[in-house]
Short mmCIF file of C-alpha atoms and ligand atoms in Angstrom, two decimals:
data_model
loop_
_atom_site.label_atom_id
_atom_site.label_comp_id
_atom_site.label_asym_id
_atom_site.label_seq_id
_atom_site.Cartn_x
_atom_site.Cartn_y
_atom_site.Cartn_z
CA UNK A 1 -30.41 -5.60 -21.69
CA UNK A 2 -31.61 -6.38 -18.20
CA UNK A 3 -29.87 -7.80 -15.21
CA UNK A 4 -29.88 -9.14 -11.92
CA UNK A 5 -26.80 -7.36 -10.81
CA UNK A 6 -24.24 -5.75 -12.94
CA UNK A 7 -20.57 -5.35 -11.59
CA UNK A 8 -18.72 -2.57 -12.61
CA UNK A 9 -14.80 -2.86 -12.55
CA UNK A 10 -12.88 -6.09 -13.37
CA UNK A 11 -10.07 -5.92 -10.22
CA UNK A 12 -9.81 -8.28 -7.92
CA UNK A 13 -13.06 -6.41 -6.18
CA UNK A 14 -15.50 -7.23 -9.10
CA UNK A 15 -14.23 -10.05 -10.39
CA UNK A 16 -14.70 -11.65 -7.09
CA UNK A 17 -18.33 -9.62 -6.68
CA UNK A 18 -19.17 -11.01 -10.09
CA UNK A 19 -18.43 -14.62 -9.23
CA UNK A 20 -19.98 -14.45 -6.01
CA UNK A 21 -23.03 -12.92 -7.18
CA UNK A 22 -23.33 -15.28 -10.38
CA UNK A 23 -23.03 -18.50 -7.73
CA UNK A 24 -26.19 -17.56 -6.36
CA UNK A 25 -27.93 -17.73 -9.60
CA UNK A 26 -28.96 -14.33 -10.38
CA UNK A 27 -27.93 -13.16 -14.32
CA UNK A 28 -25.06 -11.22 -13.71
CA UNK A 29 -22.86 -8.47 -16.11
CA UNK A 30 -18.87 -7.71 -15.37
CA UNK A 31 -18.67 -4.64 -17.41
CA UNK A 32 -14.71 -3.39 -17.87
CA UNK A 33 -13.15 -0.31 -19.79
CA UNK A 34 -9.97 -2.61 -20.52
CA UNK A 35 -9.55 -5.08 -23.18
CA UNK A 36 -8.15 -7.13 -20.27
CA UNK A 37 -9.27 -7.85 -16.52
CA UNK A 38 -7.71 -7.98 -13.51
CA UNK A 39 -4.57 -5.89 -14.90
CA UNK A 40 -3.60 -4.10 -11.14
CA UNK A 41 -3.82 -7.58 -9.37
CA UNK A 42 -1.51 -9.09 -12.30
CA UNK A 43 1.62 -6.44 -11.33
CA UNK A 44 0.88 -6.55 -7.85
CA UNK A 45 3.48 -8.17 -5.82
CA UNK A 46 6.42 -7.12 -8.18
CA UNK A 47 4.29 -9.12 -10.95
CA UNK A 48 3.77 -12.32 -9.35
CA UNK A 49 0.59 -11.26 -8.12
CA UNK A 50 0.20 -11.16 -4.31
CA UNK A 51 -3.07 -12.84 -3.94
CA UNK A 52 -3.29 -12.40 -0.14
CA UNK A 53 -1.38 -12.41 3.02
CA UNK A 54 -1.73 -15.80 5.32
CA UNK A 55 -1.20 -13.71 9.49
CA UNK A 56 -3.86 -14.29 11.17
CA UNK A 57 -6.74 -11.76 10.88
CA UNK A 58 -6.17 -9.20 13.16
CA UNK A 59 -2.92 -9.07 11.93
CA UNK A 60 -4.03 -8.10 8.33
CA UNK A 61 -6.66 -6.02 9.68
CA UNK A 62 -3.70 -4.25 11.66
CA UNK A 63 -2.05 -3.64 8.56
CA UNK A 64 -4.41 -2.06 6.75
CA UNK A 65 -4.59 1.54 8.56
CA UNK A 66 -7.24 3.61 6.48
CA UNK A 67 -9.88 2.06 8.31
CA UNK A 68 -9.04 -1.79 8.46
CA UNK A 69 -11.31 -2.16 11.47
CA UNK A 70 -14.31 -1.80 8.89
CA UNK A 71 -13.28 -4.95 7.69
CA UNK A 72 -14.06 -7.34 10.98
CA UNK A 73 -17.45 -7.81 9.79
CA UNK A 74 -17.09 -8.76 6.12
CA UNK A 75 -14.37 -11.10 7.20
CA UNK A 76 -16.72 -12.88 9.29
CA UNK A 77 -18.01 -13.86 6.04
CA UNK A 78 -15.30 -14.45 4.06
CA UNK A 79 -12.00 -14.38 4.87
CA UNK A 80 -8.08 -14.00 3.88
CA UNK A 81 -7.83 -17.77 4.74
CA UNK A 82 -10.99 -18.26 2.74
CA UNK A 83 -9.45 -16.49 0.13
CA UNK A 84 -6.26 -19.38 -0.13
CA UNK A 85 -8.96 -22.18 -0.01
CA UNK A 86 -10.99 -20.24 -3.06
CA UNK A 87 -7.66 -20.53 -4.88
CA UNK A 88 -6.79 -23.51 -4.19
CA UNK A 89 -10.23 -25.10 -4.79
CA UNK A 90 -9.72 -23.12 -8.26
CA UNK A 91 -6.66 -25.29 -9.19
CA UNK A 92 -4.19 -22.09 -7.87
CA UNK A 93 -1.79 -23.29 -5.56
CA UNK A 94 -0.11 -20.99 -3.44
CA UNK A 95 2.87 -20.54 -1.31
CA UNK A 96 3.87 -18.42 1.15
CA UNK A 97 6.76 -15.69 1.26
CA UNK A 98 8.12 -13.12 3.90
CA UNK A 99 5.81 -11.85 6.00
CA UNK A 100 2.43 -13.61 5.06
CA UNK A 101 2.51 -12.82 1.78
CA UNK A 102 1.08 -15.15 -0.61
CA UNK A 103 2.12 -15.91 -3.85
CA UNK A 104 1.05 -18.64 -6.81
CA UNK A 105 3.24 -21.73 -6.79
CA UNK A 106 3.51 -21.04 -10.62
CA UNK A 107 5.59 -16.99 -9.90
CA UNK A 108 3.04 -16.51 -12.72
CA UNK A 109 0.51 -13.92 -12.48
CA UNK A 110 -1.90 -14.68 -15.41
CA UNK A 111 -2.61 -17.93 -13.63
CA UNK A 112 -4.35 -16.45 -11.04
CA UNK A 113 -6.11 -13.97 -13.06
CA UNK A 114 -7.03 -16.89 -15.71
CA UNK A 115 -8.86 -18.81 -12.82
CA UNK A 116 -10.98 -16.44 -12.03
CA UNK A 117 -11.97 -15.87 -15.70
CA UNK A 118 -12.17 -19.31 -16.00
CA UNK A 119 -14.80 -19.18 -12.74
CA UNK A 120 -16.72 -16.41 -14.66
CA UNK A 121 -17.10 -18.70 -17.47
CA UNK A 122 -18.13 -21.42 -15.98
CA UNK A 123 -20.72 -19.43 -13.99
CA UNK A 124 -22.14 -18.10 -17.43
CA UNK A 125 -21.35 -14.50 -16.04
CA UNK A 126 -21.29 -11.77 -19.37
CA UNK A 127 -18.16 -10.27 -19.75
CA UNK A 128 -17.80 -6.81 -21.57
CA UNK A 129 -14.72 -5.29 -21.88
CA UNK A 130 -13.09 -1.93 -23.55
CA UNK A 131 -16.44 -1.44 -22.02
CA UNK A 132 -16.64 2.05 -20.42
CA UNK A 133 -19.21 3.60 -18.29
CA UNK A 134 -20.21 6.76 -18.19
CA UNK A 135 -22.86 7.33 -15.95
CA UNK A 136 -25.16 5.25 -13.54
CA UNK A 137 -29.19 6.44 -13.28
CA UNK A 138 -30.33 5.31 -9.89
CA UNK A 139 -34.03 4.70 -9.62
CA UNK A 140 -35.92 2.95 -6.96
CA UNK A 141 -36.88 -0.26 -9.00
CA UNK A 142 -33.59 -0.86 -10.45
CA UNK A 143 -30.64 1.39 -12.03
CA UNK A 144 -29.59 2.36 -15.71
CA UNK A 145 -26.08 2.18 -16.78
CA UNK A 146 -25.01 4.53 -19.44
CA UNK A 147 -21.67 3.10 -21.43
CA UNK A 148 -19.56 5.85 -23.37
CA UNK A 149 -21.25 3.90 -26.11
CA UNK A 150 -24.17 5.58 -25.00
CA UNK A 151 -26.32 2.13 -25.03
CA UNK A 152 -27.93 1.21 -21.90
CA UNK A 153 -27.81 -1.49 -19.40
CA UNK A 154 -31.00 -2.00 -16.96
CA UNK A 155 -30.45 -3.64 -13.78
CA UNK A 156 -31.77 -4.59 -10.13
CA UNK A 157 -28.52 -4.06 -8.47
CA UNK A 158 -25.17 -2.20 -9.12
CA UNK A 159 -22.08 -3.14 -7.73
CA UNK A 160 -19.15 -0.39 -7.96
CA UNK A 161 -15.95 -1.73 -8.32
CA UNK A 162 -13.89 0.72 -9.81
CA UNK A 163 -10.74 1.40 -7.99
CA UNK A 164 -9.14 4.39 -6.86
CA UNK A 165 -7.00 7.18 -8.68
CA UNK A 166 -3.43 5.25 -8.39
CA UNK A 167 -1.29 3.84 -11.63
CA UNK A 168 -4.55 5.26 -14.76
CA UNK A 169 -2.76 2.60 -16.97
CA UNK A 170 -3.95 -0.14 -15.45
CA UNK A 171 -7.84 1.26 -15.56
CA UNK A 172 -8.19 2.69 -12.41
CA UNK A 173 -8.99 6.59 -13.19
CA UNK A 174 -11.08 7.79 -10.18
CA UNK A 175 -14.40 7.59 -12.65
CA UNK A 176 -16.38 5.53 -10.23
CA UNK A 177 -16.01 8.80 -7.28
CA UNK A 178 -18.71 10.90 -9.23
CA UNK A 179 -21.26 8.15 -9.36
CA UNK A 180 -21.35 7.75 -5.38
CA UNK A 181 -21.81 11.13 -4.95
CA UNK A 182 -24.71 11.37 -7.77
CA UNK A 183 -26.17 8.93 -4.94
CA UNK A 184 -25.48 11.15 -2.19
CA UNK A 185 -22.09 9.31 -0.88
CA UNK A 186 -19.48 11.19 0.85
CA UNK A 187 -16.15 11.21 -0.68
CA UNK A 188 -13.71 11.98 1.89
CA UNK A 189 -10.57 13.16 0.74
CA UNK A 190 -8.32 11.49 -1.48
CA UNK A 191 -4.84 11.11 -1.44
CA UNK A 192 -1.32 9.06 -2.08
CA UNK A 193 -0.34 6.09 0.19
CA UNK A 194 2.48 3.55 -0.24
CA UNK A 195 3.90 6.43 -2.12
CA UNK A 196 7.93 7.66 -2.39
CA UNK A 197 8.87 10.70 -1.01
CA UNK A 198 10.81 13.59 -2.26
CA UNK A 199 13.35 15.77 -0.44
CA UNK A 200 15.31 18.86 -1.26
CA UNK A 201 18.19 17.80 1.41
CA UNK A 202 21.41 18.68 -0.47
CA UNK A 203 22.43 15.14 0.12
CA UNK A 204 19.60 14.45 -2.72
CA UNK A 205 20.29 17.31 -4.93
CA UNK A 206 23.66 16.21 -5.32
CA UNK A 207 22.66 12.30 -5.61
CA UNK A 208 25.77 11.50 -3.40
CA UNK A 209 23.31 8.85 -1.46
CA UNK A 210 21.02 7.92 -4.99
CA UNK A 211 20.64 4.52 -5.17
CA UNK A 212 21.95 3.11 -2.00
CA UNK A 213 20.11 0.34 -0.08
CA UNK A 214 19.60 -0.12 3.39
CA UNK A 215 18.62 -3.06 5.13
CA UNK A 216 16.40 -3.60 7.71
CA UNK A 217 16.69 -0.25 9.57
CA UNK A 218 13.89 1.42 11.55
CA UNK A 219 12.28 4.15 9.73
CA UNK A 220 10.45 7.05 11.53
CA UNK A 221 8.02 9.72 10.97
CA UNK A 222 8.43 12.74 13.20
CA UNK A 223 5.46 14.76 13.97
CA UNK A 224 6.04 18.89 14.65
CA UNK A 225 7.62 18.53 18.15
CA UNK A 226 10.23 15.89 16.55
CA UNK A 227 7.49 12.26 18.54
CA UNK A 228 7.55 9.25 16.97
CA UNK A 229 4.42 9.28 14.89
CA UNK A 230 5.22 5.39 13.65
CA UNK A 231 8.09 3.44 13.10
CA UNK A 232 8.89 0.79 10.45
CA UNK A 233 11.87 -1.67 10.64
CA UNK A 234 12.46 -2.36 6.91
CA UNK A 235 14.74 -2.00 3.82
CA UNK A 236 14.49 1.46 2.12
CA UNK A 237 16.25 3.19 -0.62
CA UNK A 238 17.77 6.63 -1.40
CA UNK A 239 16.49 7.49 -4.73
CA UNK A 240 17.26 10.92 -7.16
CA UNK A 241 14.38 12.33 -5.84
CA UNK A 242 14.12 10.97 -2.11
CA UNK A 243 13.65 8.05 -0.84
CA UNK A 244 11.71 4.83 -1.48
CA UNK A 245 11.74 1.04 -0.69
CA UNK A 246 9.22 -0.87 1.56
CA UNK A 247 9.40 1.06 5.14
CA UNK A 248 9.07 4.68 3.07
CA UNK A 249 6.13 2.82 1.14
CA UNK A 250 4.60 2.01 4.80
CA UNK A 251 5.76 5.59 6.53
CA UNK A 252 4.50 7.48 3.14
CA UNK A 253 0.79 7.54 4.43
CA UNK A 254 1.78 9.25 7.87
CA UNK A 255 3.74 11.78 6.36
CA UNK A 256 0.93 12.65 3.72
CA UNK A 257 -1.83 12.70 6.38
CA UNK A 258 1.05 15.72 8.49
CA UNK A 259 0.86 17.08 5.06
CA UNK A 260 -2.54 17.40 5.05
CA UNK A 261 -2.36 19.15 8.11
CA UNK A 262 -0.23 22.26 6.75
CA UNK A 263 3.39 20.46 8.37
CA UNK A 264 5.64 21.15 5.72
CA UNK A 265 8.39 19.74 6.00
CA UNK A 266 7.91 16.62 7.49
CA UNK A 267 11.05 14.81 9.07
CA UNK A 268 12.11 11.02 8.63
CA UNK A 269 14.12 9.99 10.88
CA UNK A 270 16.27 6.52 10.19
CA UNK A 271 17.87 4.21 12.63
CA UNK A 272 20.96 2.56 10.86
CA UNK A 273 22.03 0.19 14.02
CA UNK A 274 18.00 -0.58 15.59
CA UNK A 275 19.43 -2.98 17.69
CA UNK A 276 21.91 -0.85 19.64
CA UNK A 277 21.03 1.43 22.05
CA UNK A 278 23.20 5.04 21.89
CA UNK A 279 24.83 4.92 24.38
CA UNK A 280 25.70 1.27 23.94
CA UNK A 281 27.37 2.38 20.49
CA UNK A 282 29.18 5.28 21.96
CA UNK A 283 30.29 3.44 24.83
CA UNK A 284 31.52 0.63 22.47
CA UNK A 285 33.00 2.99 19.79
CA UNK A 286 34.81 5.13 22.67
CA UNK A 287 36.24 1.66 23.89
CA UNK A 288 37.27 0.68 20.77
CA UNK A 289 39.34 4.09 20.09
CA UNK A 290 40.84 3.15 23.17
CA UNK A 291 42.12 -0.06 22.57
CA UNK A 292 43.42 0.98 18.85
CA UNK A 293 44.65 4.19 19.09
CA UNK A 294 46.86 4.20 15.87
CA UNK A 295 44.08 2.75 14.01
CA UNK A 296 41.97 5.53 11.71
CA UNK A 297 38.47 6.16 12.80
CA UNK A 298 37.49 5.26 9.31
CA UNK A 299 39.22 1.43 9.67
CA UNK A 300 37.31 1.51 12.98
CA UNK A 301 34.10 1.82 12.08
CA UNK A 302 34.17 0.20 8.62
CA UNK A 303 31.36 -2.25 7.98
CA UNK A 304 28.66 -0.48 11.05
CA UNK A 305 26.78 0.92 7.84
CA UNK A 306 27.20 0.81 4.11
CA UNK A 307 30.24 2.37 3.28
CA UNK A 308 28.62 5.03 1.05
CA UNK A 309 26.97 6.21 4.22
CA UNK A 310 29.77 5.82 6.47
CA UNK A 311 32.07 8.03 3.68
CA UNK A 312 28.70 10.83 3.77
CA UNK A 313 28.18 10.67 7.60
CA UNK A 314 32.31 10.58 8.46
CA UNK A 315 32.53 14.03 6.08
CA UNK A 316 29.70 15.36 7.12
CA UNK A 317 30.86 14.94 11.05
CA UNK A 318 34.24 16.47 9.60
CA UNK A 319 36.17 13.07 10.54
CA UNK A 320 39.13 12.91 7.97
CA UNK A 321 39.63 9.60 6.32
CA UNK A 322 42.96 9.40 7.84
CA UNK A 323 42.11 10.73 11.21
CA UNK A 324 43.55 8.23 13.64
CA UNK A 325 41.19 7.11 16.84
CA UNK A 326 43.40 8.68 19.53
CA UNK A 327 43.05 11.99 18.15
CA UNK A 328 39.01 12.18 17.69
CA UNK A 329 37.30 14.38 20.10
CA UNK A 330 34.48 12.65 22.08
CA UNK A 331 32.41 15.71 20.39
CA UNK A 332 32.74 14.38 16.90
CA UNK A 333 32.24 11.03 17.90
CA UNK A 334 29.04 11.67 19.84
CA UNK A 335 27.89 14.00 16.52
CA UNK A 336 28.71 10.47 15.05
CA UNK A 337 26.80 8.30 17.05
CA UNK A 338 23.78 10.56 17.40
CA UNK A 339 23.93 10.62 13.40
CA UNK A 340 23.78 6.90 12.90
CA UNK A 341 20.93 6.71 15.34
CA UNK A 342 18.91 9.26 14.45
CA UNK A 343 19.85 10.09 10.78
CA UNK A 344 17.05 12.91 9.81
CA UNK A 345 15.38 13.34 6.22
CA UNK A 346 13.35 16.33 5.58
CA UNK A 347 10.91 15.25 2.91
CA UNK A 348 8.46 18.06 1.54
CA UNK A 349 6.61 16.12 -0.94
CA UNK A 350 5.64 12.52 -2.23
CA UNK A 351 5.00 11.55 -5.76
CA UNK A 352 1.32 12.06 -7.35
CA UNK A 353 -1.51 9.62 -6.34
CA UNK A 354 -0.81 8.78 -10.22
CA UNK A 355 2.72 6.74 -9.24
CA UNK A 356 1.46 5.81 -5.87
CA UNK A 357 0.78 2.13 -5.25
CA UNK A 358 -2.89 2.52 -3.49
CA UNK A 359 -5.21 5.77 -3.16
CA UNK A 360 -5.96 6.89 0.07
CA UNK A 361 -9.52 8.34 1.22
CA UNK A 362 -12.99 7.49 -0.91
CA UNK A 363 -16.23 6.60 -0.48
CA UNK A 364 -16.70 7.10 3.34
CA UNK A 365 -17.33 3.60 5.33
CA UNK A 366 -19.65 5.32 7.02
CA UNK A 367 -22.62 5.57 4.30
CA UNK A 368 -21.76 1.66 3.98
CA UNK A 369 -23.40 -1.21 5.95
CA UNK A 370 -20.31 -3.44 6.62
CA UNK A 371 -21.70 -6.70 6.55
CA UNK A 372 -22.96 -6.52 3.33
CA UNK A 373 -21.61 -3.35 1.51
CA UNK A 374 -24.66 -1.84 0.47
CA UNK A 375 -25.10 1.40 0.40
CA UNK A 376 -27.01 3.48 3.19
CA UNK A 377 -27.96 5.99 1.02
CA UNK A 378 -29.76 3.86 -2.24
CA UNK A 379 -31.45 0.29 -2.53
CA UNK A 380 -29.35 -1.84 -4.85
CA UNK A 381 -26.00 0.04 -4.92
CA UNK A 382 -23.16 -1.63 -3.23
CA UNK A 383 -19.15 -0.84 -3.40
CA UNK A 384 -15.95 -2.64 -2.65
CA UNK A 385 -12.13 -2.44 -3.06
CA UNK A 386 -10.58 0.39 -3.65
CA UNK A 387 -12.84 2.99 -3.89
CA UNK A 388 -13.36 2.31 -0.25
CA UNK A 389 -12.25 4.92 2.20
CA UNK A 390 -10.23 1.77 3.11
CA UNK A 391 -6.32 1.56 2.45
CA UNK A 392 -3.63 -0.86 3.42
CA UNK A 393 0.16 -1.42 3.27
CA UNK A 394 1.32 -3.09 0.39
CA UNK A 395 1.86 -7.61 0.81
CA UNK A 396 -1.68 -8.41 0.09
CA UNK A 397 -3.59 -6.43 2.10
CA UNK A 398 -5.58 -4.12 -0.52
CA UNK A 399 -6.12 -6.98 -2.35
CA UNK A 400 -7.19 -8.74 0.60
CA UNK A 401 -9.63 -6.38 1.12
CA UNK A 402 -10.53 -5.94 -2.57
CA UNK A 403 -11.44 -9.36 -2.25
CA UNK A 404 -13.31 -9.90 0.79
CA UNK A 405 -15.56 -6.80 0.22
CA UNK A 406 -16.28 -8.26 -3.21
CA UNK A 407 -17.23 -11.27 -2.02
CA UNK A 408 -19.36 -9.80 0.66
CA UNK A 409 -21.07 -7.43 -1.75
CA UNK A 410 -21.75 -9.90 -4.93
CA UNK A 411 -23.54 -12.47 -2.29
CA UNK A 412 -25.63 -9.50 -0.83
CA UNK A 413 -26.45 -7.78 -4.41
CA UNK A 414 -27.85 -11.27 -5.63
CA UNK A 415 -29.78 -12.08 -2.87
CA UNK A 416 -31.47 -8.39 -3.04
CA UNK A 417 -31.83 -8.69 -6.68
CA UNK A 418 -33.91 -12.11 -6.04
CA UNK A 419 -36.04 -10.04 -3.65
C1 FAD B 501 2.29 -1.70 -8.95
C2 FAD B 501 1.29 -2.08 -7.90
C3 FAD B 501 1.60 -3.08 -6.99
C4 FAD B 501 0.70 -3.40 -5.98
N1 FAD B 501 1.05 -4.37 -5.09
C5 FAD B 501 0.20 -4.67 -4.11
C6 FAD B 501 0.53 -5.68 -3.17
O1 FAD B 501 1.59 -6.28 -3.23
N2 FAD B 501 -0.38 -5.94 -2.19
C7 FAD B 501 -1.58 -5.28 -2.10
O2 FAD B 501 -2.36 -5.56 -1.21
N3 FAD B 501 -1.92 -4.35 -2.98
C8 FAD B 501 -1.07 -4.03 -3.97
N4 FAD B 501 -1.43 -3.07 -4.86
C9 FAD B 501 -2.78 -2.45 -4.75
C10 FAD B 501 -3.86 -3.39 -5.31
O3 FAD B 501 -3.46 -3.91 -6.55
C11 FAD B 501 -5.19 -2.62 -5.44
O4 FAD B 501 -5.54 -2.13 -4.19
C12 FAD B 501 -6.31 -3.51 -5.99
O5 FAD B 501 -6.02 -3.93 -7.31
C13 FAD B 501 -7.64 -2.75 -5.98
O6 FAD B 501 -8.61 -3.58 -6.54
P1 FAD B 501 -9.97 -3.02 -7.10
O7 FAD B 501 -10.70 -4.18 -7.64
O8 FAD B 501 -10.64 -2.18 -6.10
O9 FAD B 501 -9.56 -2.02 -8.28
P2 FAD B 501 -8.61 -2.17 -9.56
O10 FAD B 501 -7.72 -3.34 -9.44
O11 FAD B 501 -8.01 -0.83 -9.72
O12 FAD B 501 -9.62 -2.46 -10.75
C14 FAD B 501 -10.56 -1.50 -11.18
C15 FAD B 501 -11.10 -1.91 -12.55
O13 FAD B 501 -12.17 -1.03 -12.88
C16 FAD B 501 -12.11 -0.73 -14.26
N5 FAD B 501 -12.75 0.57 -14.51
C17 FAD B 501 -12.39 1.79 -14.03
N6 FAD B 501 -13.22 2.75 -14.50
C18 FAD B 501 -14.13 2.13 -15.29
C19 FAD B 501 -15.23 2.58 -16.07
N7 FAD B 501 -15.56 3.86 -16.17
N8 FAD B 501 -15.94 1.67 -16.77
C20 FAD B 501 -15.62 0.36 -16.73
N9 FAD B 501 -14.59 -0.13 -16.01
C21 FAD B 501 -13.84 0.74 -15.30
C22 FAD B 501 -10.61 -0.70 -14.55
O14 FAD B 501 -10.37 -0.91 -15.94
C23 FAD B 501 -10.08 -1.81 -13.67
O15 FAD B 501 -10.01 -3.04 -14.36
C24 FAD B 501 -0.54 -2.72 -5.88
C25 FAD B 501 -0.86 -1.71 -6.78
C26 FAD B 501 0.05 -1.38 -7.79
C27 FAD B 501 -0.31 -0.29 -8.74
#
């Protein structure tokens, strides 16, 4: 069969390539290896789906690290705000949540993904799925697709929309990598981001901190001279392995990236009081031992952090539950201090790209032309989302940009194809 432009990849990338492309007419194929589509998007968000985020556009662009500035000139185009009204002029309403992040009205996932099916529908776009390609033949007229079927698909214009190497189950198994290079693309190196990290501290090992919570602290990743590489004020978690929860997802990508430069271990560094200055604390704290001598230490400082912490921090210090205030030395309560302040992780790992939530590295930006997302390299090949050297923090912003360079590059692929 021959087509105008064929999309491969049935995320939030290509369905939104295949919509945009199939608006401007041309015959368009959304090819899929799943039986379903748009199965990442549907668990994003803790399986509401987390269509976008609603800050204003440098904002998102800030958030998205792995090359976010790319993104300036597709969003001139077509934006995260364009993105709400495309829902909303789809019958999706959405609402917003903590910081930007937007959500369907409905909580229900399958009601964003069934509007965009419903889109390709009603833009007559073909839809194969437990449809896997194997191989793409570029040519200068048009391209061949090769399924694992081994039939053929001829078309003008290809759009690659495969995803990266994070969570296989959901489709997304790296296959689309080895097709960019067949067309000369640079794949620059790929690894984990918005991943957990593991640690061998004995504090892990012996899963006295598994499972505890804590809120809104500032989370750090220390670089080989024990700088600030980046700091994150957010909840995180102490897991059996390490630790996890929304700052570790956002610090995860700085400590891979040390990683990758032979720093093993790599330090984290959390702030249990942000709000405090030290000295502030220890000032305060040596007041307070003061005022209530006969009062333990433990009584004192009950409540400053969760008392799971407080119990691990008071025996590592060597503070006996029972110690009263007047008899700690201003040693152990400076050891103390320092530890809430600056309480250090060593983390030598993270999970595999496999459990991560997006893949880091890909097809490099720079064989891309940005406002359009063709390829440099070959007439009629274009690529968004994922597979993009281009990574973001989780709350919408992959899918954001999923989205955006979809749009971008189904628009641009039909008008070539019409050439
Ligand atoms: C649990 C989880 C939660 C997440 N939460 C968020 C969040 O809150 N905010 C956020 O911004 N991002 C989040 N992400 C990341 C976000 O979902 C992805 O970045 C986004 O889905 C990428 O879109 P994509 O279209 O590029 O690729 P994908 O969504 O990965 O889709 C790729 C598609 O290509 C198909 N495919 C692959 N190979 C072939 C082949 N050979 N032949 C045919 N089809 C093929 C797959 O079946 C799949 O349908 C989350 C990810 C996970 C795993």
């Amino acid at each position: 069969m021959t087509y105008q432009v064929t999309v491969i990849g049935g995320g939030p990338s290509g369905l939104m390539a295949a919509i945009a492309a199939a608006e401007q007419g041309v015959k368009t194929l959304l090819i899929d290896k799943g039986n379903k589509l748009g199965t990442k998007l549907a668990i994003s968000g803790g399986g509401r789906c987390n269509v976008t985020n609603r800050l204003p556009e440098e904002e998102v662009i800030k958030h998205i690290p792995g090359n976010g500035k790319f993104l300036y000139s597709p969003f001139s185009v077509f934006n995260n705000y364009d993105i709400i009204d495309f829902f909303e002029g789809l019958g999706v309403a959405l609402k917003e949540e903590d910081h930007g992040r937007m959500f369907p009205v409905s909580n229900k996932a399958k009601d964003v993904v069934q509007a965009l099916l419903d889109r390709l529908e009603k833009l007559n776009v073909e839809v194969r799925k437990k449809t896997p390609v194997e191989s793409i033949h570029y040519g200068s007229e048009g391209h061949e697709i090769t399924l694992q079927s081994k039939e053929t698909v001829i078309t003008k214009a290809v759009i690659i929309a495969v995803g990266g190497k994070a969570v296989p189950y959901t489709g997304s198994t790296g296959d689309g990598y080895a097709w960019a290079k067949e067309a000369g693309h640079v794949i620059t190196e790929l690894f984990p981001t918005e991943v957990p990290l593991r640690s061998n501290e004995e504090f892990i090992k012996d899963k006295s901190l598994q499972g505890l919570s804590l809120r809104e602290v500032d989370v750090s990743v220390l670089n080989q001279k024990g700088k600030q590489i980046v700091t994150h004020r957010m909840d995180m978690l102490f897991t059996h392995f390490g630790l996890s929860g929304p700052a570790i997802l956002r610090c995860s990508q700085y400590v891979v990236k040390e990683f990758m430069k032979g720093h093993k271990p790599v330090t984290i560094e959390i702030d249990c009081m942000p709000d405090k200055k030290e000295h502030f604390l220890y000032e305060e704290l040596q007041q307070d031992l003061k005022d209530h001598p006969k009062k333990t230490f433990r009584n004192l400082v009950k409540g400053i952090v969760p008392e799971r912490l407080l119990d691990y921090l008071l025996d590592y210090t060597q503070i006996e539950a029972d110690e009263k205030a007047a008899n700690l030395s201003n040693q152990k309560l400076q050891k103390f201090v320092s530890l809430i302040k600056h309480f250090q992780v060593k983390t030598h790992d993270t999970l595999p790209i496999e459990k991560a939530f997006v893949t880091g590295g890909g097809v490099s930006i720079k064989e891309i032309i940005p406002n359009t997302m063709q390829s440099k390299l070959m007439n009629g090949l274009y690529f968004c989302g994922e597979i993009l050297d281009i990574h973001g923090y989780t709350g919408g912003y992959n899918i954001t940009s999923a989205m955006v360079t979809g749009r971008v590059a189904g628009m641009h692929a039909a008008w070539e194809s019409m050439g």
